């Protein structure tokens, strides 16, 4: 990667990824794009362009004028928000990704697509979920993710495009709040721990999901995009995860640093149903073998850092 265009740069991943990339590749070589400029480092700390990813002409022109060799396509609508307006979610997640892929193909750029644990469904083996397995998701978000995983494979095979991608687990971070997903509880719990000393979980006790701390996600994107292509047997949609836990375990981890922390439950049927349709824990061996995936944060190390950072911030 030398000149990088990031879509959805004002989101939970984008605000941190843009800053990370600008440190690695130079501020002027990373163009942040999103629907609109908002206060913050991604919009204000370097080049920024307003771009609706559903507009193919605008996408192509923005890519051409910046001269990017890589597109990191983060713009999207997350799982729970998607269920509130499925066709809007489909429009952004499918038509927006098609426009992004076409623009990248036209200008010879490499392409990164963030898939998700949502690409799996109730019939997928839920423990140690294999890299290659049944994918019959039950959310519109998941259906779009599987479709775009396959389309990225197709662009590689048909056009020789350098498409690569990851299946992210729930991402936990302190810079930007998550954008309406099912794993969001594992971010909100830290905010409420600092603000109130307690949290009411919308995910039920005993519900396991894969998770990862944001620094590991940023490193994974860069490591995959810089990997030797000859080693990539899968290319798109690598399973990655750093930990799998249920609400009681994250609460217990927080209690190690805040002994008085308490948690109760008010389960949201929509998000609980989505969570139950997703794997409990992913097999990440393909990512380890093909490009050296190696997350550094476990649950307790993440809790310690999240609580310290949020204490400062809040
Ligand atoms: P987010 O909701 O925080 O941010 C998405 C960004 O996309 C927002 O800034 C929004 O303004 C922008 N956007 C929405 N519609 C747009 C459009 N039409 N044109 C341009 N920009 C548009 O999402 P995120 O958490 O940063 O996730 C980024 C990507 O990673 C998404 O594709 C998401 O599905 C995927 N992902 C995220 C997680 C996670 O836990 N955060 C997990 C798995 C996959
Ligand atoms: N964090 C995301 C969500 O819950 C997973 O893709 O929607």
Coordinates of N, CA, C and O in Angstrom, one line a residue, residues 42-222:
X42 N -10.0 11.8 11.7 CA -10.1 11.3 10.4 C -10.4 12.4 9.4 O -9.8 12.5 8.3
X43 N -11.5 13.2 9.7 CA -11.9 14.3 8.8 C -10.9 15.4 8.8 O -10.7 16.1 7.8
X44 N -10.3 15.7 10.0 CA -9.6 17.0 10.1 C -8.1 16.8 10.0 O -7.3 17.8 9.8
X45 N -7.6 15.6 10.3 CA -6.1 15.4 10.4 C -5.3 15.2 9.1 O -4.2 14.8 9.1
X46 N -6.0 15.3 8.0 CA -5.4 15.1 6.7 C -6.4 15.2 5.6 O -7.5 15.7 5.8
X47 N -6.1 14.6 4.4 CA -7.0 14.7 3.2 C -8.4 14.1 3.6 O -8.4 13.0 4.1
X48 N -9.4 14.8 3.2 CA -10.8 14.2 3.4 C -11.7 14.6 2.2 O -11.5 15.7 1.6
X49 N -12.5 13.7 1.8 CA -13.5 14.0 0.7 C -14.8 13.4 1.1 O -14.9 12.3 1.6
X50 N -15.9 14.2 0.9 CA -17.3 13.6 1.1 C -17.6 12.7 0.0 O -17.3 13.0 -1.2
X51 N -18.0 11.4 0.3 CA -18.3 10.4 -0.7 C -19.4 9.5 -0.2 O -19.2 8.8 0.8
X52 N -20.5 9.5 -1.0 CA -21.5 8.4 -0.7 C -21.1 7.2 -1.6 O -21.1 7.3 -2.8
X53 N -20.8 6.1 -1.0 CA -20.3 5.0 -1.7 C -21.3 4.4 -2.7 O -20.9 3.6 -3.5
X54 N -22.6 4.8 -2.6 CA -23.5 4.3 -3.5 C -23.5 5.0 -4.8 O -24.3 4.7 -5.7
X55 N -22.6 6.0 -5.0 CA -22.6 6.8 -6.2 C -21.3 6.4 -7.0 O -20.2 6.8 -6.7
X56 N -21.5 5.5 -8.0 CA -20.4 5.0 -8.7 C -19.5 6.0 -9.4 O -18.3 5.9 -9.4
X57 N -20.1 7.0 -10.0 CA -19.4 8.1 -10.7 C -18.5 8.8 -9.7 O -17.3 9.1 -10.0
X58 N -19.1 9.2 -8.6 CA -18.4 10.0 -7.6 C -17.2 9.1 -7.0 O -16.1 9.6 -6.8
X59 N -17.5 7.8 -6.9 CA -16.4 7.0 -6.3 C -15.2 6.9 -7.3 O -14.1 7.1 -6.9
X60 N -15.6 6.7 -8.5 CA -14.5 6.5 -9.5 C -13.7 7.8 -9.6 O -12.5 7.8 -9.7
X61 N -14.4 9.0 -9.6 CA -13.7 10.3 -9.8 C -12.8 10.6 -8.5 O -11.7 11.0 -8.6
X62 N -13.4 10.2 -7.3 CA -12.6 10.5 -6.1 C -11.3 9.6 -6.1 O -10.2 10.1 -5.8
X63 N -11.5 8.4 -6.5 CA -10.3 7.5 -6.6 C -9.3 7.9 -7.6 O -8.1 7.9 -7.4
X64 N -9.8 8.3 -8.8 CA -8.9 8.8 -9.9 C -8.1 10.0 -9.4 O -6.9 10.1 -9.6
X65 N -8.8 11.0 -8.9 CA -8.2 12.2 -8.6 C -7.2 12.1 -7.4 O -6.1 12.8 -7.4
X66 N -7.4 11.2 -6.5 CA -6.4 11.0 -5.4 C -5.3 10.1 -5.9 O -4.2 10.1 -5.3
X67 N -5.6 9.2 -6.9 CA -4.5 8.3 -7.3 C -4.2 7.2 -6.4 O -3.1 6.7 -6.3
X68 N -5.3 6.7 -5.7 CA -5.0 5.6 -4.7 C -4.7 4.3 -5.4 O -5.2 4.0 -6.4
X69 N -3.8 3.5 -4.8 CA -3.5 2.2 -5.2 C -4.2 1.1 -4.4 O -4.2 -0.1 -4.7
X70 N -4.9 1.6 -3.3 CA -5.6 0.6 -2.4 C -6.9 1.3 -1.9 O -6.9 2.5 -1.5
X71 N -8.0 0.5 -1.9 CA -9.3 1.0 -1.3 C -9.5 0.1 -0.1 O -9.6 -1.1 -0.2
X72 N -9.7 0.7 1.1 CA -10.1 0.0 2.3 C -11.6 0.4 2.5 O -11.9 1.5 2.9
X73 N -12.5 -0.5 2.2 CA -13.9 -0.2 2.1 C -14.7 -0.5 3.4 O -15.2 -1.6 3.6
X74 N -14.7 0.5 4.3 CA -15.4 0.3 5.6 C -16.8 0.8 5.7 O -17.5 0.4 6.6
X75 N -17.3 1.6 4.7 CA -18.6 2.1 4.8 C -19.6 1.0 4.9 O -19.6 0.0 4.1
X76 N -20.6 1.1 5.8 CA -21.6 0.0 5.9 C -22.6 0.3 7.0 O -22.4 1.2 7.8
X77 N -23.6 -0.5 7.0 CA -24.7 -0.4 8.0 C -24.6 -1.7 8.9 O -24.7 -2.8 8.3
X78 N -24.5 -1.6 10.2 CA -24.2 -2.8 11.0 C -25.5 -3.6 11.3 O -26.6 -3.3 10.8
X79 N -25.4 -4.7 12.0 CA -26.4 -5.8 12.0 C -27.8 -5.3 12.6 O -28.8 -5.5 11.9
X80 N -27.8 -4.7 13.8 CA -29.1 -4.4 14.4 C -29.7 -3.2 13.6 O -30.9 -3.3 13.4
X81 N -28.9 -2.3 13.2 CA -29.4 -1.1 12.5 C -30.0 -1.6 11.1 O -31.0 -1.2 10.6
X82 N -29.4 -2.6 10.6 CA -29.8 -3.2 9.3 C -31.2 -3.8 9.4 O -32.0 -3.7 8.5
X83 N -31.5 -4.5 10.5 CA -32.8 -5.1 10.7 C -33.9 -4.1 10.8 O -35.1 -4.4 10.5
X84 N -33.6 -2.9 11.2 CA -34.6 -1.8 11.3 C -35.0 -1.3 9.9 O -36.1 -0.9 9.7
X85 N -34.1 -1.5 8.9 CA -34.4 -1.0 7.5 C -33.6 -1.9 6.6 O -32.6 -1.4 6.0
X86 N -34.1 -3.1 6.3 CA -33.3 -4.0 5.5 C -32.9 -3.5 4.1 O -31.8 -3.8 3.7
X87 N -33.8 -2.9 3.4 CA -33.4 -2.5 2.0 C -32.4 -1.3 2.0 O -31.6 -1.2 1.1
X88 N -32.5 -0.5 3.0 CA -31.5 0.6 3.1 C -30.1 0.0 3.4 O -29.1 0.3 2.8
X89 N -30.1 -1.0 4.3 CA -28.9 -1.7 4.7 C -28.3 -2.4 3.4 O -27.1 -2.4 3.1
X90 N -29.2 -3.1 2.7 CA -28.8 -3.8 1.4 C -28.2 -2.8 0.4 O -27.2 -3.1 -0.2
X91 N -28.8 -1.6 0.3 CA -28.4 -0.6 -0.6 C -26.9 -0.2 -0.3 O -26.1 -0.2 -1.2
X92 N -26.7 0.1 1.0 CA -25.3 0.6 1.3 C -24.3 -0.6 1.3 O -23.3 -0.5 0.7
X93 N -24.7 -1.7 1.8 CA -23.8 -2.8 2.0 C -23.5 -3.6 0.7 O -22.4 -4.1 0.5
X94 N -24.5 -3.6 -0.2 CA -24.3 -4.4 -1.5 C -24.0 -3.4 -2.6 O -22.9 -3.4 -3.2
X95 N -24.9 -2.4 -2.8 CA -24.7 -1.5 -4.0 C -23.5 -0.6 -3.7 O -22.7 -0.4 -4.6
X96 N -23.3 -0.2 -2.5 CA -22.1 0.6 -2.1 C -20.8 -0.2 -2.4 O -19.8 0.3 -2.9
X97 N -20.8 -1.5 -2.0 CA -19.6 -2.3 -2.2 C -19.4 -2.6 -3.7 O -18.2 -2.6 -4.1
X98 N -20.5 -2.8 -4.4 CA -20.3 -3.0 -5.9 C -19.7 -1.8 -6.5 O -18.8 -1.9 -7.4
X99 N -20.1 -0.6 -6.1 CA -19.6 0.7 -6.7 C -18.1 0.8 -6.3 O -17.2 1.1 -7.1
X100 N -17.7 0.4 -5.1 CA -16.4 0.4 -4.6 C -15.5 -0.5 -5.4 O -14.4 -0.2 -5.8
X101 N -16.0 -1.8 -5.6 CA -15.2 -2.8 -6.3 C -15.0 -2.3 -7.8 O -13.9 -2.5 -8.3
X102 N -16.0 -1.8 -8.4 CA -15.9 -1.4 -9.8 C -14.9 -0.2 -9.9 O -14.1 -0.2 -10.9
X103 N -15.0 0.7 -9.0 CA -14.0 1.9 -9.1 C -12.6 1.3 -8.9 O -11.7 1.7 -9.6
X104 N -12.4 0.4 -8.0 CA -11.1 -0.1 -7.7 C -10.6 -0.9 -9.0 O -9.4 -0.8 -9.4
X105 N -11.5 -1.7 -9.6 CA -11.1 -2.4 -10.8 C -10.7 -1.5 -11.9 O -9.7 -1.6 -12.5
X106 N -11.5 -0.4 -12.1 CA -11.3 0.5 -13.2 C -9.9 1.2 -13.0 O -9.2 1.4 -14.0
X107 N -9.5 1.5 -11.8 CA -8.3 2.2 -11.6 C -7.1 1.3 -11.1 O -6.1 1.8 -10.6
X108 N -7.3 0.0 -11.1 CA -6.2 -0.9 -10.8 C -5.8 -0.9 -9.4 O -4.6 -1.2 -9.0
X109 N -6.8 -0.7 -8.5 CA -6.4 -0.6 -7.0 C -6.7 -1.9 -6.3 O -7.6 -2.7 -6.7
X110 N -5.9 -2.2 -5.3 CA -6.2 -3.3 -4.4 C -7.4 -3.0 -3.6 O -7.7 -1.8 -3.4
X111 N -8.1 -4.0 -3.0 CA -9.3 -3.8 -2.3 C -9.4 -4.6 -1.0 O -9.2 -5.8 -1.0
X112 N -9.8 -3.9 0.0 CA -10.1 -4.6 1.3 C -11.5 -4.6 1.7 O -12.1 -3.5 1.7
X113 N -12.1 -5.7 2.1 CA -13.5 -5.8 2.5 C -13.6 -6.4 3.9 O -13.1 -7.5 4.1
X114 N -14.3 -5.7 4.8 CA -14.5 -6.2 6.2 C -15.7 -7.0 6.3 O -16.8 -6.4 6.4
X115 N -15.6 -8.3 6.2 CA -16.8 -9.1 6.5 C -16.9 -9.3 8.0 O -16.3 -8.5 8.8
X116 N -17.6 -10.3 8.4 CA -18.0 -10.3 9.9 C -18.4 -11.7 10.3 O -18.8 -12.6 9.4
X117 N -18.4 -12.0 11.6 CA -19.0 -13.2 12.1 C -20.5 -13.3 11.7 O -21.0 -14.4 11.7
X118 N -21.1 -12.2 11.3 CA -22.5 -12.2 10.8 C -22.6 -13.0 9.5 O -23.8 -13.3 9.1
X119 N -21.5 -13.3 8.8 CA -21.6 -14.1 7.6 C -22.0 -15.6 7.9 O -22.2 -16.3 6.9
X120 N -22.0 -15.9 9.2 CA -22.4 -17.3 9.5 C -23.8 -17.2 10.1 O -24.3 -16.2 10.4
X121 N -24.5 -18.4 10.2 CA -25.8 -18.5 10.6 C -26.1 -19.6 11.6 O -25.2 -20.3 12.0
X122 N -27.4 -19.9 11.9 CA -27.7 -20.9 12.9 C -27.3 -22.3 12.5 O -27.1 -23.1 13.4
X123 N -27.1 -22.6 11.2 CA -26.7 -23.9 10.8 C -25.2 -24.1 10.7 O -24.7 -25.2 10.5
X124 N -24.4 -23.0 11.0 CA -23.0 -23.1 11.0 C -22.5 -23.8 12.2 O -23.1 -23.5 13.3
X125 N -21.5 -24.7 12.2 CA -21.0 -25.2 13.4 C -20.5 -24.1 14.3 O -19.7 -23.2 13.9
X126 N -21.0 -24.0 15.6 CA -20.8 -22.8 16.3 C -19.5 -22.8 17.2 O -19.1 -21.7 17.6
X127 N -18.9 -23.9 17.4 CA -17.7 -24.0 18.2 C -16.5 -24.2 17.3 O -16.6 -25.2 16.5
X128 N -15.5 -23.4 17.4 CA -14.3 -23.6 16.6 C -14.7 -23.6 15.1 O -14.3 -24.4 14.3
X129 N -15.6 -22.6 14.8 CA -16.2 -22.5 13.4 C -15.1 -22.5 12.3 O -14.2 -21.6 12.3
X130 N -15.1 -23.5 11.4 CA -14.1 -23.6 10.4 C -14.0 -22.4 9.5 O -15.0 -21.7 9.3
X131 N -12.9 -22.2 8.8 CA -12.7 -21.1 7.8 C -13.7 -21.4 6.7 O -14.4 -20.4 6.2
X132 N -13.8 -22.6 6.2 CA -14.7 -22.9 5.1 C -15.8 -23.8 5.6 O -15.5 -25.0 6.0
X133 N -17.0 -23.3 5.6 CA -18.1 -24.0 6.3 C -19.4 -23.6 5.8 O -19.5 -22.7 4.9
X134 N -20.5 -24.1 6.3 CA -21.9 -23.6 6.0 C -22.1 -22.2 6.3 O -21.8 -21.7 7.4
X135 N -22.6 -21.4 5.3 CA -22.9 -20.0 5.6 C -24.4 -19.7 5.1 O -24.6 -19.4 4.0
X136 N -25.3 -19.8 6.1 CA -26.7 -19.5 5.8 C -27.2 -18.5 6.8 O -28.0 -18.8 7.7
X137 N -26.7 -17.2 6.8 CA -27.0 -16.2 7.8 C -28.5 -15.8 7.8 O -29.2 -16.0 6.8
X138 N -29.0 -15.3 9.0 CA -30.4 -15.0 9.1 C -30.7 -13.5 9.2 O -31.8 -13.1 9.5
X139 N -29.6 -12.7 9.0 CA -29.9 -11.2 9.0 C -29.6 -10.7 7.6 O -28.8 -11.3 6.9
X140 N -30.2 -9.5 7.3 CA -29.9 -8.9 6.0 C -28.4 -8.5 5.9 O -27.8 -8.6 4.9
X141 N -27.9 -8.1 7.1 CA -26.4 -7.7 7.2 C -25.6 -9.0 6.8 O -24.6 -8.9 6.0
X142 N -25.9 -10.1 7.4 CA -25.1 -11.3 7.1 C -25.3 -11.8 5.6 O -24.3 -12.2 5.0
X143 N -26.5 -11.7 5.1 CA -26.7 -12.1 3.7 C -25.8 -11.2 2.8 O -25.1 -11.7 1.9
X144 N -25.8 -9.9 3.1 CA -24.9 -9.0 2.3 C -23.5 -9.3 2.5 O -22.7 -9.3 1.5
X145 N -23.0 -9.7 3.7 CA -21.6 -10.0 3.9 C -21.2 -11.2 3.1 O -20.2 -11.2 2.5
X146 N -22.0 -12.3 3.1 CA -21.7 -13.5 2.4 C -21.6 -13.1 0.9 O -20.7 -13.5 0.2
X147 N -22.6 -12.4 0.4 CA -22.6 -12.0 -1.0 C -21.4 -11.3 -1.4 O -20.8 -11.5 -2.5
X148 N -20.9 -10.3 -0.6 CA -19.8 -9.5 -0.9 C -18.5 -10.3 -0.7 O -17.5 -10.1 -1.4
X149 N -18.4 -11.3 0.2 CA -17.3 -12.2 0.3 C -17.1 -12.9 -1.1 O -16.0 -13.0 -1.6
X150 N -18.2 -13.4 -1.6 CA -18.2 -14.2 -2.8 C -17.8 -13.3 -4.0 O -17.1 -13.6 -4.9
X151 N -18.4 -12.0 -4.0 CA -18.1 -11.1 -5.1 C -16.6 -10.7 -5.1 O -16.0 -10.6 -6.2
X152 N -16.1 -10.5 -3.9 CA -14.6 -10.2 -3.9 C -13.8 -11.4 -4.4 O -12.8 -11.2 -5.2
X153 N -14.2 -12.6 -4.1 CA -13.5 -13.8 -4.7 C -13.6 -13.8 -6.2 O -12.7 -14.0 -6.9
X154 N -14.9 -13.4 -6.7 CA -15.1 -13.4 -8.1 C -14.3 -12.3 -8.8 O -13.7 -12.6 -9.9
X155 N -14.1 -11.2 -8.2 CA -13.3 -10.1 -8.8 C -11.9 -10.5 -8.9 O -11.1 -10.2 -9.8
X156 N -11.4 -11.3 -7.9 CA -10.0 -11.8 -8.0 C -9.9 -12.8 -9.1 O -9.0 -12.7 -9.9
X157 N -10.8 -13.8 -9.2 CA -10.7 -14.8 -10.2 C -10.9 -14.3 -11.6 O -10.2 -14.6 -12.5
X158 N -12.0 -13.5 -11.7 CA -12.4 -13.0 -13.1 C -11.4 -11.9 -13.6 O -11.0 -12.0 -14.8
X159 N -11.1 -11.0 -12.8 CA -10.3 -9.8 -13.3 C -8.9 -9.8 -12.7 O -8.1 -8.8 -13.0
X160 N -8.5 -10.7 -11.9 CA -7.1 -10.7 -11.3 C -6.9 -9.6 -10.3 O -5.8 -9.2 -10.0
X161 N -8.1 -9.1 -9.8 CA -7.9 -8.0 -8.8 C -7.4 -8.4 -7.5 O -7.7 -9.6 -7.1
X162 N -6.6 -7.6 -6.9 CA -6.0 -8.0 -5.6 C -7.1 -7.7 -4.5 O -7.0 -6.6 -3.8
X163 N -8.0 -8.5 -4.3 CA -9.0 -8.4 -3.2 C -8.6 -9.2 -2.0 O -8.2 -10.3 -2.2
X164 N -8.8 -8.6 -0.9 CA -8.5 -9.3 0.4 C -9.5 -8.9 1.5 O -10.1 -7.8 1.4
X165 N -9.7 -9.8 2.5 CA -10.7 -9.4 3.5 C -10.6 -10.3 4.7 O -10.0 -11.3 4.8
X166 N -11.3 -9.7 5.8 CA -11.3 -10.4 7.1 C -12.7 -10.5 7.6 O -13.6 -9.6 7.3
X167 N -13.0 -11.6 8.3 CA -14.3 -11.7 9.0 C -14.0 -11.2 10.4 O -13.5 -11.9 11.3
X168 N -14.4 -9.9 10.7 CA -14.1 -9.4 12.0 C -15.1 -9.9 13.0 O -16.3 -10.1 12.7
X169 N -14.6 -10.1 14.2 CA -15.6 -10.4 15.4 C -16.1 -9.0 15.9 O -15.8 -8.0 15.2
X170 N -16.7 -9.0 17.0 CA -17.1 -7.7 17.6 C -15.9 -6.9 18.0 O -15.0 -7.5 18.6
X171 N -15.8 -5.7 17.6 CA -14.6 -4.9 17.9 C -14.9 -3.9 19.0 O -15.9 -3.3 19.1
X172 N -13.9 -3.9 19.9 CA -14.1 -3.1 21.2 C -13.0 -2.0 21.1 O -11.9 -2.2 20.9
X173 N -13.5 -0.7 21.4 CA -12.6 0.4 21.3 C -13.2 1.6 22.1 O -14.3 1.6 22.5
X174 N -12.3 2.6 22.3 CA -12.7 3.7 23.1 C -12.8 5.1 22.4 O -13.2 6.1 22.9
X175 N -12.3 5.1 21.1 CA -12.3 6.4 20.4 C -13.7 6.8 19.9 O -14.2 7.9 20.2
X176 N -14.4 5.9 19.2 CA -15.7 6.1 18.6 C -16.6 5.1 19.1 O -16.3 3.9 19.2
X177 N -17.9 5.4 19.4 CA -18.9 4.4 19.8 C -19.2 3.6 18.6 O -19.2 4.0 17.4
X178 N -19.6 2.3 18.8 CA -20.0 1.4 17.7 C -21.3 1.9 17.1 O -22.1 2.6 17.7
X179 N -21.5 1.5 15.8 CA -22.6 2.1 15.0 C -23.9 1.3 14.9 O -24.6 1.4 13.9
X180 N -24.3 0.5 15.9 CA -25.6 -0.1 15.8 C -25.5 -1.6 15.5 O -26.3 -2.2 14.8
X181 N -24.5 -2.3 16.2 CA -24.4 -3.7 16.0 C -24.9 -4.5 17.2 O -25.4 -3.9 18.2
X182 N -24.7 -5.8 17.2 CA -25.1 -6.7 18.2 C -24.0 -6.9 19.3 O -24.3 -7.1 20.4
X183 N -22.8 -6.8 18.9 CA -21.7 -6.9 19.8 C -21.4 -5.6 20.6 O -20.5 -5.6 21.4
X184 N -22.2 -4.6 20.3 CA -22.0 -3.2 21.0 C -22.0 -3.3 22.5 O -21.4 -2.4 23.2
X185 N -22.7 -4.3 23.0 CA -22.8 -4.4 24.5 C -21.4 -4.4 25.2 O -21.2 -3.9 26.2
X186 N -20.5 -5.1 24.4 CA -19.1 -5.3 25.0 C -18.3 -4.0 24.9 O -17.2 -3.9 25.4
X187 N -18.8 -2.9 24.3 CA -18.2 -1.6 24.3 C -19.0 -0.8 25.4 O -18.3 -0.2 26.3
X188 N -20.3 -0.8 25.3 CA -21.1 0.0 26.3 C -20.8 -0.4 27.7 O -20.9 0.5 28.6
X189 N -20.5 -1.6 28.0 CA -20.3 -2.1 29.3 C -19.1 -1.3 30.0 O -19.2 -0.9 31.2
X190 N -18.1 -1.0 29.2 CA -16.9 -0.2 29.7 C -17.3 1.2 30.0 O -16.9 1.8 31.0
X191 N -18.1 1.8 29.1 CA -18.5 3.2 29.3 C -19.3 3.3 30.6 O -19.1 4.2 31.4
X192 N -20.3 2.4 30.7 CA -21.2 2.5 31.9 C -20.4 2.1 33.2 O -20.7 2.6 34.2
X193 N -19.4 1.2 33.1 CA -18.6 0.9 34.2 C -18.0 2.2 34.8 O -18.0 2.5 36.0
X194 N -17.4 3.0 33.9 CA -16.8 4.3 34.3 C -17.8 5.3 34.7 O -17.7 6.0 35.7
X195 N -18.9 5.4 33.9 CA -19.9 6.5 34.2 C -20.8 6.2 35.4 O -21.1 7.0 36.2
X196 N -21.2 4.9 35.6 CA -22.2 4.5 36.6 C -21.8 3.5 37.6 O -22.5 3.2 38.6
X197 N -20.7 2.7 37.2 CA -20.3 1.6 38.1 C -21.1 0.4 37.9 O -21.0 -0.6 38.7
X198 N -22.1 0.4 36.9 CA -22.9 -0.7 36.7 C -23.3 -0.7 35.2 O -23.2 0.3 34.5
X199 N -23.9 -1.9 34.8 CA -24.3 -2.0 33.4 C -25.5 -2.9 33.3 O -25.6 -4.0 34.0
X200 N -26.5 -2.6 32.4 CA -27.6 -3.5 32.1 C -27.4 -4.0 30.7 O -27.4 -3.3 29.8
X201 N -27.2 -5.4 30.7 CA -26.8 -6.0 29.4 C -28.0 -6.4 28.6 O -29.0 -7.0 29.1
X202 N -28.0 -6.0 27.3 CA -29.1 -6.4 26.4 C -28.8 -7.8 25.8 O -29.6 -8.3 25.0
X203 N -27.6 -8.4 26.1 CA -27.3 -9.7 25.6 C -27.4 -10.6 26.9 O -26.9 -10.3 27.9
X204 N -28.0 -11.8 26.7 CA -28.3 -12.7 27.9 C -27.0 -13.4 28.4 O -26.1 -13.7 27.6
X205 N -27.0 -13.7 29.6 CA -26.0 -14.5 30.3 C -25.8 -15.8 29.5 O -26.8 -16.4 29.0
X206 N -24.6 -16.2 29.3 CA -24.3 -17.5 28.6 C -24.2 -17.4 27.1 O -24.0 -18.4 26.4
X207 N -24.3 -16.2 26.5 CA -24.3 -16.0 25.1 C -22.8 -15.6 24.7 O -22.4 -14.5 24.9
X208 N -22.2 -16.6 24.0 CA -20.8 -16.4 23.6 C -20.7 -15.7 22.2 O -21.4 -16.1 21.3
X209 N -19.8 -14.8 22.1 CA -19.4 -14.2 20.8 C -18.0 -13.9 20.7 O -17.3 -13.7 21.7
X210 N -17.4 -14.0 19.5 CA -16.0 -13.6 19.3 C -15.8 -12.1 19.4 O -16.7 -11.4 18.9
X211 N -14.7 -11.7 19.9 CA -14.4 -10.3 20.1 C -12.9 -10.0 19.8 O -12.1 -10.9 19.9
X212 N -12.6 -8.7 19.7 CA -11.2 -8.3 19.5 C -11.0 -6.8 19.9 O -12.0 -6.0 19.6
X213 N -9.9 -6.5 20.4 CA -9.6 -5.1 20.8 C -9.1 -4.4 19.5 O -8.4 -4.9 18.7
X214 N -9.5 -3.1 19.4 CA -9.2 -2.4 18.1 C -7.8 -2.4 17.6 O -7.5 -2.5 16.4
X215 N -6.8 -2.2 18.5 CA -5.4 -2.2 18.0 C -5.0 -3.5 17.3 O -4.3 -3.5 16.3
X216 N -5.6 -4.7 17.7 CA -5.3 -5.9 17.0 C -6.1 -5.9 15.6 O -5.5 -6.5 14.7
X217 N -7.2 -5.3 15.6 CA -7.9 -5.2 14.3 C -7.2 -4.4 13.3 O -7.0 -4.7 12.1
X218 N -6.6 -3.2 13.7 CA -5.9 -2.3 12.8 C -4.6 -3.1 12.3 O -4.3 -3.0 11.1
X219 N -3.9 -3.7 13.2 CA -2.7 -4.5 12.8 C -3.1 -5.6 11.8 O -2.3 -5.8 10.9
X220 N -4.2 -6.2 12.0 CA -4.6 -7.3 11.1 C -4.9 -6.8 9.7 O -4.5 -7.4 8.7
X221 N -5.5 -5.6 9.6 CA -5.8 -5.1 8.3 C -4.5 -4.8 7.6 O -4.3 -5.2 6.4
X222 N -3.5 -4.2 8.2 CA -2.3 -3.8 7.6 C -1.5 -5.1 7.3 O -0.9 -5.2 6.1

